[in-house]
XYZ file of C-alpha atoms in Angstrom:
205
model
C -10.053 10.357 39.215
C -13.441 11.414 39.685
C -15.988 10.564 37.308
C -18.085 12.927 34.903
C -21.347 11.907 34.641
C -24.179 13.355 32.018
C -26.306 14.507 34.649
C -26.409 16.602 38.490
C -26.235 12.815 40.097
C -27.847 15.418 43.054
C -30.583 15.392 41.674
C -31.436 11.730 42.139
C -32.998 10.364 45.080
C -30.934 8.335 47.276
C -28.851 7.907 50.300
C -25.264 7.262 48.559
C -22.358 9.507 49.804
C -19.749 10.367 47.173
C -17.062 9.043 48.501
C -18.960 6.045 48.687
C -20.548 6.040 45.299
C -16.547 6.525 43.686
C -15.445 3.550 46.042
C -18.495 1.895 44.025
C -17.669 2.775 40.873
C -13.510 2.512 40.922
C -14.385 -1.265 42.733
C -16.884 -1.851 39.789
C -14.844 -0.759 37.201
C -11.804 -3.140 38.573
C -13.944 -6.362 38.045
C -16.554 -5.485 35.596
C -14.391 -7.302 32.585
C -15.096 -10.787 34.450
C -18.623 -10.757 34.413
C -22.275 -8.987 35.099
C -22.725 -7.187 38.433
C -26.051 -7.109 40.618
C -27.226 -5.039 42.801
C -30.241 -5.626 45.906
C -32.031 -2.089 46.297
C -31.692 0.050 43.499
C -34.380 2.537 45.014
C -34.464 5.861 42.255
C -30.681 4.338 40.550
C -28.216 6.556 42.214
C -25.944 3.613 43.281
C -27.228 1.801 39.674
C -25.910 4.922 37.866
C -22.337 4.617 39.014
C -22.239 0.971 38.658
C -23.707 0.947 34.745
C -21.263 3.576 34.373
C -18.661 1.228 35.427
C -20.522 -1.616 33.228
C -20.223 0.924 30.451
C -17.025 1.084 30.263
C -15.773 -2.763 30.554
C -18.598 -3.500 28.125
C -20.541 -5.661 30.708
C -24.535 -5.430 32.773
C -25.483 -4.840 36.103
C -28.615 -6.533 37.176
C -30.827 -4.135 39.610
C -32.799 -6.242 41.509
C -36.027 -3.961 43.745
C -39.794 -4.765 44.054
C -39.618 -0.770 43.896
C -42.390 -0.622 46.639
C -39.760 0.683 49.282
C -38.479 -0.894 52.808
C -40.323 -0.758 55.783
C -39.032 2.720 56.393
C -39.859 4.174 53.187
C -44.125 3.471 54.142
C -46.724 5.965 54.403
C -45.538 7.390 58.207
C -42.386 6.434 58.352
C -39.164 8.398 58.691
C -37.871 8.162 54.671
C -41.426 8.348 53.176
C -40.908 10.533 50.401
C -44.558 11.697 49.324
C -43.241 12.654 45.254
C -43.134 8.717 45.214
C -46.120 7.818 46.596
C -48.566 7.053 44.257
C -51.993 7.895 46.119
C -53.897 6.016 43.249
C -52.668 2.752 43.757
C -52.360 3.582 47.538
C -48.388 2.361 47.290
C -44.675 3.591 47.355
C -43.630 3.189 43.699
C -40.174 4.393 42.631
C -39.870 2.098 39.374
C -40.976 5.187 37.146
C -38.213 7.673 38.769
C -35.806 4.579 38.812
C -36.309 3.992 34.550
C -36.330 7.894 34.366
C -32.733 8.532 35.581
C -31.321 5.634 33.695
C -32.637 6.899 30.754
C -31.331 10.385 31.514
C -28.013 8.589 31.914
C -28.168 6.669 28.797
C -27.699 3.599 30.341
C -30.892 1.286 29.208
C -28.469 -1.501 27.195
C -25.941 -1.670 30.833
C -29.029 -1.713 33.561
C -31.502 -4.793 33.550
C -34.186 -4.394 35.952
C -35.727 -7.193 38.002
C -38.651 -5.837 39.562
C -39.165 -8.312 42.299
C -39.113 -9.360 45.325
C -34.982 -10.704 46.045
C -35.975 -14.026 46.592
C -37.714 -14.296 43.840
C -35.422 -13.288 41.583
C -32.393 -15.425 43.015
C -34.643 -18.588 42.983
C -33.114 -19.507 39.807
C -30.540 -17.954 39.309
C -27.363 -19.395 37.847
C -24.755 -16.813 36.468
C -21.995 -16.055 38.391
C -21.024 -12.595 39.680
C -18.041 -10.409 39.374
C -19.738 -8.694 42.182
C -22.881 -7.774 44.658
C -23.654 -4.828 45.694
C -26.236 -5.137 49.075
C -28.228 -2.194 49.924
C -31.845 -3.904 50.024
C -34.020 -3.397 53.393
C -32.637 -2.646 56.399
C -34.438 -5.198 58.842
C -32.605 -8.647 60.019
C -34.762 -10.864 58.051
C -34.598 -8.875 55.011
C -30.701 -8.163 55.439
C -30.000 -11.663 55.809
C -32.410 -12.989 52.756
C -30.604 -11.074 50.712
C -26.935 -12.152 52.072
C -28.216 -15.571 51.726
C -29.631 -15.065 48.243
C -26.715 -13.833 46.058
C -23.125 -13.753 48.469
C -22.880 -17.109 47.231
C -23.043 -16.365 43.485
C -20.124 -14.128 43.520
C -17.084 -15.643 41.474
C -13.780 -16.387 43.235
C -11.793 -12.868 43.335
C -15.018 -11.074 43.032
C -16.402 -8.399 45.397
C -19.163 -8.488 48.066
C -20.118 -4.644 48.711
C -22.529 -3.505 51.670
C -23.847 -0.342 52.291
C -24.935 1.145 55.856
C -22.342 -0.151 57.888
C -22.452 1.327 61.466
C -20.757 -0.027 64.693
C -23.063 2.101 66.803
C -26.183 1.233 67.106
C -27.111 4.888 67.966
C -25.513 6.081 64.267
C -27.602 3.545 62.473
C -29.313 0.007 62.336
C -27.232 -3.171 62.476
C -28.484 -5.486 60.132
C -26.125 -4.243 57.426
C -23.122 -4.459 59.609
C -24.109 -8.113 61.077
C -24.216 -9.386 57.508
C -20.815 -7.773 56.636
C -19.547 -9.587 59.880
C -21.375 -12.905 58.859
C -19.571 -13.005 55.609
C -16.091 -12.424 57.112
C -16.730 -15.216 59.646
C -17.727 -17.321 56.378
C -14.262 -17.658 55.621
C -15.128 -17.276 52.045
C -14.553 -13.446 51.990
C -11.476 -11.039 53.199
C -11.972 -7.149 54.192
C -10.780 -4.904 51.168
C -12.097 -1.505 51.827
C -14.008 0.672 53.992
C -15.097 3.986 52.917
C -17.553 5.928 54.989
C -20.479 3.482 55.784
C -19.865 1.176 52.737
C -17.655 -2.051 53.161
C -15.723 -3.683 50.487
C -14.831 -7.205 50.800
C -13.467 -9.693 48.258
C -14.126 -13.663 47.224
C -11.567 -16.048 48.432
């Protein structure tokens, strides 16, 4: 069943298609009763939206973990720079204020905690476990990868690993996402669940 949500989710910024963003939520909603939920790269909360939503409803939190100074692609030049989230003054990409603005307009502050920093940073002491992850941080190797490293391994036993931008081509879209996906199933630790457009579903073992 789709899900009604209090505002036109097309009117926030983002890159989530929705099928994908109901994969996210019905998967969310399924494991939200065991525990808090994180996700890396919450950019303006599109994908944060449907997962407090899910949060909402099982009476748990979803941690949204962005420095909210956008990916290397997201940079003055570069092919995503979106100028309305630019801020010229500061000379930086900022999309924290957008971000806080559409949870708000989604009643969700008491669901969605925000840890503005860097994903290292926030995982460096980080003990709770997961019910599940949602990666959708930078798209480069290194950052891919920190942020595999950084929280796959804080996801309970039965919980879910999620990974957005998967693409087998390389001419459809980078491969970063997809080599993590493919690093966790060699891992042993996690099985394939789901695919639904470009986002992959896997589970704990």
């Amino acid at each position: 069943m789709a899900l009604s949500l209090p505002i036109n989710i097309e009117e926030v910024k983002g890159f989530l298609a929705e099928d994908e963003a109901q994969a996210l939520y019905d998967y969310a909603l399924s494991v939200a009763e065991r525990g808090p939920l994180l996700e890396v790269g919450s950019y303006c909360g599109k994908s944060t939206i449907y997962l407090g939503m899910a949060c909402q409803q099982k009476n748990s939190q979803v941690f949204a973990v962005d420095h909210h100074i956008g990916s290397e692609e997201h940079q003055l030049g570069e092919m995503f720079h979106d100028p309305d989230l630019y801020n010229a003054t500061d000379g930086i990409f900022d999309t924290f204020a957008e971000f806080r603005r559409n949870i708000r307009r989604c009643n969700l502050q008491d669901v969605v905690v925000p840890l503005v920093a860097p994903s290292e940073v926030c995982a460096k002491f980080w003990t709770t476990p997961l019910s599940m992850v949602f990666i959708d941080g930078g798209h480069s190797l290194d950052a891919a990868l920190n942020d595999f490293r950084c929280w796959s391994g804080h996801v309970m036993r039965g919980g879910l690993l999620a990974i957005h931008d998967l693409f087998p081509a390389p001419e459809k879209g980078g491969q970063a996402p997809i080599g993590i996906y493919r690093l966790a199933l060699q891992s042993g630790l996690f099985e394939s669940v789901a695919r639904v457009n470009s986002l992959g579903i896997l589970r704990r073992l």
